[in-house]
């Protein structure tokens, strides 16, 4: 009989169980041919390796692989054990046939760890321990589980990520809690997997108590503040109102509602922008902040169970996490574009916890004259200590101490040093679930995401790194005004690459086409979304292999433009057609209608509901009629009601404000798919 558990382990699995350096050394020792070994197998399928350098390794069939199984002094899984496993795999492999010399896609099976029985769990955990863990499980966990070749469980409440490496075998699990496997999170994950219904391959399993206490008074106070805001309008903003908002933000933090607190901070910032006549004020953003607050409040009150309250409210222990000495791997720097400003965001993976941290710049006013300036020029500013954004995105940061805020922003105090060095872009070493080598797994994960306004408030929530096997269909799409391509994983699943053409990042778009066509693409980092049943990634950085060296390309802040005329001729005519295309998009009647409504509503938000001119009321009436024609029935009946209330000012102000807010929420929901 063959030891299937050992044969299933891939090199990447061995890296997870030990580390890359040890695996490399073990491989080199084997390849050198200088070592020999004697190999014995008992009837119980325990293996014993006696190596010519005096080392003896045991690979017992029923035990967890650990340092005790080698006679050397190492305190963790050593290179001798790795070497023995590799030697066993080589000896047990059948002679290669002709077809196997070609590269074939791995053919392991997709499986569900829920199949693991209670008896298997009892082999590694005492009955008392399991009983205790069962209580933990039912005390309110949110665990996202995904069946795949190597199933994954994300324990959001802790938060840890756990992977099952070998089908049905608890000894080969990898959890970023760092405890020896199987750690206490394994039974929790197995129980969560069991709650998937038949045929379901992924899901968010929540064991939160059915109804959490609702902080009624606080939510009411926030709603009152919003109603005051829309009644008096931005023009009526004063210092005492700002003080109320700041107080509410503090109360949210105390009541363990950090995500609501952060949404209120956004609102405060935008109100301050308006008050100081700052060019970064954007009525759209303000509306979105108001809508998010309304939605989170509604979701807390109704608790339908569709979305875990953990996502709606945020973690209970709402404190910054202290970072000890660690290494942060740069994953590139991108630009987040808003109507009136933009920010630089650098993404970094903490090699210790596996978390993706973000470092964001202050909002820059939009580039006035984009023909002369690019994001590259602006990115030369200092990002972290003395380092600029491009160097930070492509580097690695060593810190001794620091903090990770609740929304995973990196925070270093002035006296906390950071050293930024170049990195080798060995992104296959990045921790999962950030690193994705199976796009089906990513797709299952994205399908479970709550809507935008009810997601955890973390900047890197949608950020992934994809391992790429093949690139196809590279082109500049004039219809979408973007560089597009299809990227394939090792199983031949594909995602769409999408890099929008902007004047300030034109160098990036032009050179991206050249690089994609010329060099081998290994990894792409960026934010991923589901668009029409396909995953789309907007790249933050791409890692290419050029003459056996890896090089990073950051399209948003890319500096030089290659002088390839062929590329220019590809893009420039398409760019000139831009006017025509934008025009046709705007003519789309439903979208145009919603845009008009949003604009009308933002004007009302500025002036306030107490002084709505009669012309606007007439406009609301006609918008309600057009809405009916376009099929927005619910929306138009709400609009008619608002218009009626406005015309009969005898109505209570508070009802008017409530009506306005509920339409605003409805509008944002309708607008979401196109935004
Ligand atoms: Zn050893
Ligand atoms: Zn664990």
XYZ file of C-alpha atoms and ligand atoms in Angstrom:
677
model
C 0.000 0.000 0.000
C 1.127 3.511 -0.700
C 0.996 6.372 1.777
C -1.511 8.561 -0.063
C -1.215 11.340 2.546
C 2.479 11.817 1.789
C 2.056 11.475 -1.956
C -0.613 14.209 -2.036
C 1.599 16.864 -0.454
C 2.825 19.372 -3.015
C 6.019 21.372 -2.706
C 3.892 24.382 -1.704
C 2.269 22.311 1.059
C 5.704 21.328 2.362
C 6.650 25.017 2.376
C 3.582 25.753 4.515
C 4.482 22.938 6.923
C 8.148 23.981 7.237
C 9.557 26.880 5.244
C 10.859 27.543 1.767
C 14.530 27.556 2.731
C 14.331 24.057 4.233
C 12.434 22.674 1.250
C 15.006 24.164 -1.142
C 17.894 22.665 0.848
C 16.218 19.269 1.006
C 15.656 19.346 -2.761
C 19.286 20.291 -3.399
C 20.580 17.508 -1.142
C 18.477 14.959 -2.983
C 19.468 16.221 -6.402
C 23.183 16.239 -5.560
C 23.033 12.434 -5.399
C 25.649 12.348 -2.624
C 23.258 10.891 -0.068
C 21.846 7.401 0.013
C 19.195 5.933 2.255
C 17.687 2.675 3.369
C 13.954 2.578 3.478
C 11.720 0.214 5.435
C 7.956 -0.004 5.625
C 6.098 -1.899 8.358
C 2.780 -3.688 8.029
C 1.177 -0.635 9.705
C 2.618 1.460 6.882
C 5.020 3.302 9.168
C 8.033 4.396 7.166
C 11.639 4.568 8.311
C 14.497 6.262 6.473
C 18.136 5.631 7.472
C 20.238 8.215 5.682
C 23.945 7.915 4.903
C 24.645 11.123 6.884
C 23.522 9.354 10.076
C 20.035 10.821 10.236
C 17.029 8.603 10.896
C 13.498 9.747 10.134
C 10.188 8.049 10.932
C 6.973 8.795 9.115
C 4.373 6.975 11.233
C 1.055 6.377 9.546
C -1.153 7.411 12.457
C 0.699 10.369 13.976
C 1.045 14.059 13.255
C 4.264 14.932 11.490
C 6.534 16.668 14.027
C 10.154 17.263 15.058
C 10.230 14.140 17.290
C 10.221 11.981 14.173
C 13.804 12.877 13.311
C 16.828 12.136 15.477
C 18.389 15.558 14.874
C 18.071 18.373 17.405
C 15.686 20.616 15.458
C 12.589 21.728 17.362
C 10.304 21.948 14.355
C 9.807 20.024 11.122
C 13.362 19.757 9.799
C 14.788 19.428 6.323
C 15.479 15.713 6.959
C 11.770 15.006 7.278
C 11.081 17.063 4.162
C 13.899 15.189 2.400
C 12.404 11.845 3.430
C 8.960 12.814 2.145
C 10.443 14.002 -1.157
C 12.475 10.788 -1.449
C 9.370 8.716 -0.761
C 7.405 10.622 -3.400
C 10.190 10.066 -5.941
C 10.459 6.336 -5.193
C 6.697 5.750 -5.208
C 6.044 7.627 -8.435
C 5.363 5.365 -11.409
C 7.836 5.512 -14.288
C 7.044 8.575 -16.378
C 5.130 7.883 -19.540
C 5.299 9.945 -22.689
C 2.256 12.047 -21.851
C 3.582 12.950 -18.415
C 6.589 14.733 -19.784
C 4.200 17.407 -20.979
C 2.909 19.822 -18.423
C -0.418 18.665 -17.055
C -2.797 20.532 -14.806
C -3.033 19.145 -11.256
C -5.984 16.806 -10.956
C -6.735 16.630 -7.248
C -10.390 16.578 -6.239
C -12.605 19.273 -4.780
C -13.714 18.046 -1.357
C -15.592 19.117 1.755
C -13.870 18.810 5.171
C -17.364 18.436 6.667
C -16.932 14.756 5.697
C -14.338 14.407 8.462
C -16.001 12.390 11.210
C -16.294 13.135 14.911
C -14.185 10.025 15.538
C -11.313 11.435 13.491
C -11.500 14.608 15.567
C -11.361 12.530 18.764
C -8.024 11.091 17.668
C -6.445 14.510 18.190
C -8.682 16.204 20.767
C -9.984 14.906 24.089
C -13.744 14.607 24.486
C -13.638 17.378 27.112
C -11.705 19.678 24.780
C -14.164 19.044 21.948
C -17.051 19.817 24.272
C -15.421 23.098 25.217
C -14.753 23.938 21.566
C -18.358 23.156 20.701
C -19.387 25.844 23.183
C -16.990 28.283 21.518
C -18.478 27.304 18.168
C -22.021 28.064 19.278
C -21.067 31.257 21.115
C -21.200 33.326 17.931
C -18.687 32.503 15.224
C -18.653 33.770 11.674
C -16.747 31.293 9.519
C -16.488 31.494 5.758
C -15.882 28.074 4.244
C -14.940 27.190 0.675
C -14.617 23.666 -0.722
C -11.780 23.336 -3.210
C -8.731 21.207 -3.928
C -7.360 22.542 -0.669
C -10.454 23.712 1.232
C -10.177 26.920 3.184
C -11.939 28.283 6.265
C -11.760 31.918 7.293
C -12.601 32.311 10.953
C -13.672 35.959 10.849
C -14.288 36.276 14.573
C -10.642 35.550 15.510
C -9.516 36.261 12.645
C -7.537 33.261 11.348
C -7.344 31.403 8.072
C -7.098 27.634 7.961
C -6.326 25.359 5.035
C -6.834 21.606 4.669
C -3.961 20.260 2.589
C -4.670 16.527 2.301
C -8.141 15.096 1.753
C -9.656 13.745 4.965
C -6.380 13.959 6.899
C -6.323 16.320 9.891
C -2.570 16.079 10.319
C -2.013 18.216 7.272
C -3.726 21.481 8.063
C -2.221 24.914 8.058
C -3.559 27.722 10.234
C -2.045 31.165 10.596
C -2.568 31.054 14.378
C 0.844 29.374 14.298
C -0.031 26.484 16.659
C 0.957 22.930 15.795
C -1.509 21.202 13.527
C -4.225 20.250 14.030
C -4.903 23.418 16.039
C -8.107 24.129 17.961
C -9.539 25.939 14.929
C -9.710 22.707 12.939
C -12.797 21.278 14.727
C -14.502 24.694 14.485
C -13.874 24.734 10.744
C -15.023 21.122 10.272
C -18.305 21.872 12.058
C -18.791 24.975 9.938
C -18.199 22.974 6.731
C -20.863 20.495 7.874
C -23.460 23.269 7.872
C -23.201 23.711 4.100
C -26.285 22.300 2.453
C -25.816 19.456 -0.059
C -24.452 20.763 -3.332
C -23.326 24.038 -1.776
C -19.595 24.557 -2.206
C -19.091 27.686 -0.142
C -20.903 29.772 2.427
C -20.672 32.105 5.361
C -21.623 30.111 8.430
C -22.787 32.248 11.304
C -23.553 30.912 14.770
C -24.300 34.353 16.154
C -27.202 34.369 18.588
C -30.331 34.880 16.483
C -30.970 38.332 17.863
C -28.261 40.658 19.143
C -29.188 43.526 21.428
C -30.016 46.623 19.385
C -28.633 49.897 20.802
C -31.954 51.627 20.098
C -31.244 54.995 21.693
C -27.933 55.483 19.948
C -29.317 54.494 16.543
C -32.230 56.861 17.045
C -29.857 59.691 17.959
C -27.833 59.096 14.781
C -30.995 59.055 12.694
C -32.120 62.313 14.289
C -28.790 63.883 13.384
C -29.152 62.764 9.757
C -32.690 64.134 9.663
C -31.446 67.470 11.013
C -28.780 67.488 8.331
C -31.200 66.982 5.448
C -33.743 69.387 6.933
C -31.400 72.348 7.351
C -29.094 71.277 4.528
C -25.344 71.750 4.312
C -25.878 75.506 4.315
C -27.201 75.237 7.845
C -24.170 73.338 9.176
C -22.757 74.818 12.357
C -20.188 74.001 15.005
C -22.685 72.552 17.447
C -23.943 70.069 14.835
C -20.363 68.980 14.137
C -19.875 68.457 17.876
C -22.963 66.232 17.950
C -21.576 64.089 15.114
C -18.229 63.707 16.866
C -19.964 62.675 20.051
C -22.046 60.084 18.182
C -18.889 58.682 16.608
C -17.384 58.170 20.081
C -20.567 56.544 21.340
C -20.523 54.108 18.413
C -16.995 53.058 19.306
C -17.998 52.528 22.926
C -21.029 50.499 21.849
C -18.821 48.150 19.753
C -20.101 49.520 16.438
C -16.758 50.463 14.862
C -17.913 50.282 11.227
C -20.728 52.718 11.921
C -18.225 54.969 13.708
C -15.945 54.981 10.656
C -18.874 55.816 8.356
C -19.672 58.771 10.629
C -16.030 59.889 10.404
C -16.442 59.978 6.600
C -19.534 62.125 7.028
C -17.711 64.476 9.414
C -14.776 64.845 6.997
C -17.067 65.720 4.091
C -19.062 68.213 6.176
C -15.783 69.848 7.254
C -14.733 70.051 3.592
C -17.984 71.825 2.776
C -17.692 74.230 5.697
C -14.137 75.218 4.788
C -15.017 75.438 1.062
C -12.412 72.775 0.342
C -12.270 71.676 -3.308
C -12.261 68.044 -2.181
C -15.907 68.249 -1.107
C -18.050 65.956 -3.226
C -21.860 65.842 -2.956
C -21.830 62.260 -4.267
C -19.522 61.066 -1.547
C -21.644 62.824 1.043
C -24.769 61.072 -0.181
C -22.967 57.747 -0.083
C -21.831 58.338 3.500
C -25.414 59.154 4.524
C -26.746 56.072 2.727
C -24.194 53.768 4.327
C -25.147 54.983 7.799
C -28.864 54.468 7.044
C -28.252 50.959 5.680
C -26.136 49.820 8.608
C -28.747 51.125 11.048
C -31.529 49.299 9.180
C -29.518 46.064 9.057
C -28.863 46.268 12.805
C -32.528 46.789 13.575
C -33.981 44.164 11.283
C -31.331 41.405 11.738
C -32.666 39.189 8.984
C -29.644 36.919 9.274
C -28.785 37.410 5.599
C -25.560 39.171 6.564
C -23.703 38.409 9.807
C -23.904 41.262 12.300
C -20.114 41.018 12.595
C -19.892 42.470 9.070
C -22.563 45.105 9.722
C -21.263 46.267 13.109
C -17.582 45.360 13.094
C -15.491 43.418 15.606
C -16.347 43.796 19.269
C -12.828 44.436 20.473
C -12.480 47.673 18.597
C -8.858 48.423 19.324
C -5.793 48.880 17.178
C -3.597 45.786 17.041
C -0.003 46.319 18.101
C 2.492 45.123 15.507
C 5.733 43.635 16.761
C 8.879 43.212 14.691
C 7.667 42.069 11.292
C 8.236 42.275 7.575
C 5.645 43.834 5.297
C 5.756 42.820 1.649
C 4.820 45.591 -0.796
C 2.035 44.599 -3.199
C 2.033 47.781 -5.241
C 0.527 51.222 -5.041
C -2.669 52.291 -6.773
C -4.735 55.423 -7.110
C -8.265 55.630 -5.817
C -10.126 58.144 -7.973
C -13.016 60.192 -6.645
C -14.952 62.950 -8.360
C -12.982 65.774 -6.793
C -9.846 64.172 -5.385
C -7.656 61.080 -5.399
C -5.572 59.139 -2.893
C -2.566 56.848 -3.190
C -2.986 53.460 -1.535
C -0.030 51.168 -0.938
C -0.858 47.556 -0.036
C 1.404 45.484 2.196
C 1.103 41.943 3.501
C 2.199 41.413 7.088
C 4.211 38.178 6.840
C 3.440 37.486 10.488
C -0.353 37.606 10.559
C -1.076 37.310 6.840
C -3.181 40.474 6.999
C -3.150 42.905 4.119
C -2.492 46.384 5.463
C -3.000 49.631 3.625
C -1.168 52.907 3.785
C -3.149 55.754 2.232
C -2.154 59.279 1.375
C -4.210 62.306 2.318
C -6.710 63.206 -0.417
C -5.025 65.177 -3.224
C -7.179 67.589 -5.211
C -7.785 66.217 -8.725
C -4.989 66.985 -11.150
C -5.982 70.308 -12.679
C -4.117 70.102 -15.893
C -3.716 66.407 -16.504
C -1.967 66.969 -19.808
C 1.111 68.221 -17.948
C 0.984 66.220 -14.728
C 0.659 62.528 -14.092
C 0.104 60.440 -10.993
C 3.768 59.537 -11.295
C 4.738 63.156 -10.632
C 2.481 63.324 -7.591
C 3.669 59.917 -6.327
C 7.194 61.213 -5.842
C 6.016 62.677 -2.539
C 7.009 60.920 0.682
C 4.809 57.979 1.603
C 6.510 56.379 4.603
C 9.426 58.068 6.359
C 11.755 59.085 3.487
C 10.333 56.646 0.912
C 8.089 57.668 -1.981
C 5.031 55.734 -3.195
C 6.576 53.759 -6.098
C 9.485 52.548 -3.944
C 7.173 51.607 -1.086
C 4.811 49.675 -3.371
C 7.681 47.656 -4.827
C 9.643 47.231 -1.605
C 9.471 45.440 1.711
C 9.215 47.237 5.015
C 10.913 46.108 8.201
C 9.389 47.509 11.358
C 10.148 46.959 15.030
C 6.886 48.309 16.353
C 3.747 49.860 14.961
C 0.002 49.538 14.928
C -2.660 48.150 12.654
C -5.885 50.111 12.959
C -9.273 48.464 12.950
C -9.679 49.045 9.219
C -6.190 47.571 8.649
C -4.348 50.811 8.010
C -0.666 50.753 8.920
C 0.109 53.329 11.560
C 3.658 54.210 12.611
C 4.462 56.832 15.200
C 7.248 59.289 14.614
C 9.638 57.418 16.927
C 8.873 54.026 15.380
C 11.461 53.395 12.676
C 10.819 51.608 9.398
C 13.369 50.403 6.865
C 12.295 49.988 3.258
C 14.352 47.526 1.183
C 13.889 46.100 -2.300
C 12.153 42.700 -2.530
C 12.566 39.726 -4.868
C 8.837 39.418 -5.691
C 8.607 35.804 -4.521
C 4.870 36.208 -4.259
C 4.231 32.468 -4.203
C 5.270 32.831 -0.542
C 2.395 35.192 0.275
C -0.174 33.767 2.681
C -3.627 32.695 1.598
C -6.364 33.765 1.255
C -4.655 36.847 -0.231
C -2.794 34.691 -2.749
C -5.206 32.927 -5.086
C -4.094 30.153 -7.434
C -7.584 28.788 -8.121
C -10.014 31.321 -9.592
C -13.061 29.135 -8.863
C -12.231 29.474 -5.186
C -12.084 33.251 -5.579
C -15.374 33.266 -7.445
C -17.079 31.304 -4.671
C -15.666 33.754 -2.172
C -16.855 36.816 -4.100
C -20.370 35.419 -4.479
C -20.674 35.472 -0.688
C -19.705 39.116 -0.324
C -22.337 41.359 1.225
C -23.311 44.502 -0.713
C -20.821 47.364 -0.736
C -22.389 49.385 2.083
C -22.631 46.451 4.501
C -19.141 45.061 4.073
C -16.430 45.212 6.714
C -14.799 48.651 6.502
C -11.338 47.562 5.463
C -9.539 49.195 2.594
C -8.088 45.898 1.369
C -11.356 43.967 1.657
C -11.460 43.217 -2.094
C -7.718 43.022 -2.622
C -6.199 39.805 -3.996
C -3.002 38.531 -5.568
C -3.576 36.138 -8.462
C -1.049 33.573 -9.685
C -1.170 33.577 -13.480
C -0.336 30.746 -15.869
C -1.292 32.292 -19.188
C -2.399 35.628 -20.704
C -4.661 35.967 -23.741
C -6.583 38.582 -25.741
C -4.438 41.565 -24.766
C -5.989 44.670 -26.267
C -7.016 48.244 -25.806
C -10.799 48.221 -25.762
C -12.024 51.461 -27.250
C -15.565 50.735 -26.096
C -14.461 50.497 -22.480
C -11.502 52.892 -22.784
C -9.350 50.390 -20.963
C -6.510 47.931 -21.354
C -8.100 44.493 -21.159
C -6.850 40.901 -21.229
C -7.845 37.439 -20.075
C -5.694 35.887 -17.361
C -5.733 32.128 -16.745
C -4.883 30.119 -13.636
C -3.237 26.679 -13.576
C -6.663 25.007 -13.917
C -7.415 27.129 -16.993
C -10.098 29.266 -15.309
C -9.982 32.869 -16.435
C -10.476 36.376 -15.039
C -10.659 39.681 -16.897
C -7.910 42.234 -16.432
C -9.218 45.792 -16.673
C -7.072 48.898 -16.442
C -9.070 52.060 -17.210
C -7.365 54.688 -19.327
C -6.963 57.981 -17.491
C -5.008 60.945 -18.749
C -2.948 61.088 -15.535
C -1.994 57.391 -15.785
C -1.547 57.310 -19.571
C 2.067 56.096 -19.337
C 0.890 53.106 -17.354
C -1.838 52.141 -19.815
C 0.463 52.424 -22.812
C 3.376 50.501 -21.330
C 1.088 47.906 -19.770
C 0.118 46.776 -23.279
C 3.772 46.406 -24.253
C 4.762 44.536 -21.118
C 1.813 42.143 -21.316
C 2.638 41.330 -24.915
C 6.374 40.987 -24.385
C 7.041 39.431 -20.973
C 5.817 36.486 -18.954
C 3.258 37.549 -16.358
C 3.536 35.687 -13.025
C 1.299 37.575 -10.582
C -1.249 40.377 -10.539
C -2.365 42.225 -7.424
C -5.436 44.420 -7.351
C -9.049 44.771 -6.362
C -11.408 42.120 -7.658
C -15.144 42.319 -8.305
C -17.750 40.113 -9.957
C -19.038 41.639 -13.179
C -21.681 39.741 -15.136
C -20.621 36.334 -13.777
C -16.957 37.011 -14.428
C -14.214 38.144 -12.091
C -12.610 41.414 -13.031
C -9.339 42.618 -11.548
C -8.195 46.236 -11.690
C -4.436 45.848 -11.342
C -2.429 47.610 -8.661
C 0.799 45.852 -9.613
C 1.963 43.115 -11.974
C 5.034 40.921 -11.503
C 6.744 39.905 -14.746
C 9.649 37.584 -15.397
C 12.241 39.295 -17.577
C 15.503 37.464 -18.343
C 15.164 35.275 -15.243
C 14.560 38.310 -13.064
C 11.314 39.399 -11.586
C 10.199 42.960 -12.030
C 7.185 44.860 -10.780
C 5.034 47.090 -12.944
C 2.734 49.588 -11.188
C 0.461 50.936 -13.936
C -1.127 53.762 -11.905
C 2.165 55.397 -11.044
C 4.333 54.120 -13.879
C 6.948 56.640 -14.952
C 8.361 56.399 -18.432
C 6.543 55.833 -21.657
C 8.065 53.445 -24.122
C 8.534 55.040 -27.497
C 6.775 52.333 -29.363
C 4.809 54.046 -32.121
C 2.849 50.905 -32.713
C 1.339 51.156 -29.215
C 0.596 54.834 -29.584
C -1.193 54.262 -32.822
C -3.272 51.657 -31.027
C -4.377 53.910 -28.195
C -4.539 57.464 -29.405
C -7.221 57.107 -32.085
C -9.318 55.149 -29.630
C -8.906 57.850 -27.050
C -10.144 60.468 -29.481
C -13.366 58.512 -29.820
C -13.895 58.941 -26.124
C -16.385 61.806 -26.480
C -18.604 59.807 -28.723
C -18.668 56.825 -26.419
C -19.331 58.776 -23.243
C -22.197 60.393 -25.076
C -23.812 57.093 -25.944
C -23.457 55.812 -22.385
C -25.171 58.909 -21.034
C -28.024 58.502 -23.439
C -28.948 55.244 -21.816
C -32.298 56.357 -20.457
C -32.488 54.451 -17.154
C -28.987 55.473 -16.128
C -29.543 59.049 -17.216
C -32.750 59.137 -15.224
C -31.034 57.885 -12.057
C -28.169 60.340 -12.551
C -30.631 63.233 -12.842
C -32.419 62.110 -9.704
C -29.173 61.780 -7.741
C -28.169 65.267 -8.844
C -31.542 66.710 -7.818
C -31.264 65.015 -4.462
C -27.762 66.270 -3.842
C -28.903 69.828 -4.608
C -31.663 69.373 -2.055
C -29.088 68.138 0.444
C -27.113 71.353 0.036
C -30.065 73.725 0.383
C -32.068 71.703 2.900
C -35.692 70.578 2.833
C -36.990 73.696 4.570
C -36.409 75.804 1.492
C -37.271 73.774 -1.570
C -38.298 76.125 -4.399
C -41.582 75.333 -6.111
C -39.753 74.740 -9.397
C -38.017 71.770 -7.757
C -41.353 70.366 -6.588
C -42.666 70.505 -10.134
C -39.497 68.766 -11.256
C -39.994 66.015 -8.660
C -43.490 65.436 -9.994
C -42.306 65.084 -13.550
C -39.450 62.825 -12.430
C -41.989 60.625 -10.669
C -44.000 60.361 -13.892
C -40.941 59.498 -15.969
C -39.963 56.891 -13.379
C -43.291 55.119 -13.881
C -42.693 55.027 -17.631
C -39.228 53.542 -17.114
C -40.552 50.870 -14.764
C -39.239 52.298 -11.467
C -42.612 51.859 -9.810
C -41.607 51.831 -6.152
C -39.278 54.759 -6.665
C -41.870 56.917 -8.409
C -44.583 56.345 -5.840
C -42.082 57.374 -3.145
C -41.183 60.461 -5.189
C -44.828 61.482 -5.570
C -45.248 61.127 -1.834
C -42.229 63.358 -1.170
C -43.457 65.967 -3.615
C -46.882 65.954 -1.935
C -45.292 66.334 1.495
C -43.169 69.240 0.287
C -46.173 71.047 -1.150
C -48.128 70.642 2.073
C -45.634 72.082 4.503
C -48.081 71.333 7.310
C -46.442 67.903 7.318
C -43.966 67.347 10.105
C -40.379 68.081 9.110
C -39.294 64.765 10.530
C -41.559 62.755 8.218
C -40.278 64.743 5.285
C -36.669 64.007 6.212
C -37.434 60.307 6.661
C -39.053 60.175 3.258
C -36.058 61.915 1.667
C -33.607 59.489 3.290
C -35.520 56.377 2.288
C -35.565 57.524 -1.354
C -31.849 58.269 -1.184
C -31.151 54.710 0.003
C -33.349 53.284 -2.754
C -31.550 55.414 -5.346
C -28.127 54.208 -4.249
C -29.251 50.579 -4.394
C -30.544 51.075 -7.940
C -27.377 52.905 -8.884
C -24.972 50.326 -7.394
C -24.547 47.926 -10.326
C -23.464 50.735 -12.645
C -21.229 52.589 -10.206
Zn 16.084 16.310 11.303
Zn -5.401 27.727 14.317
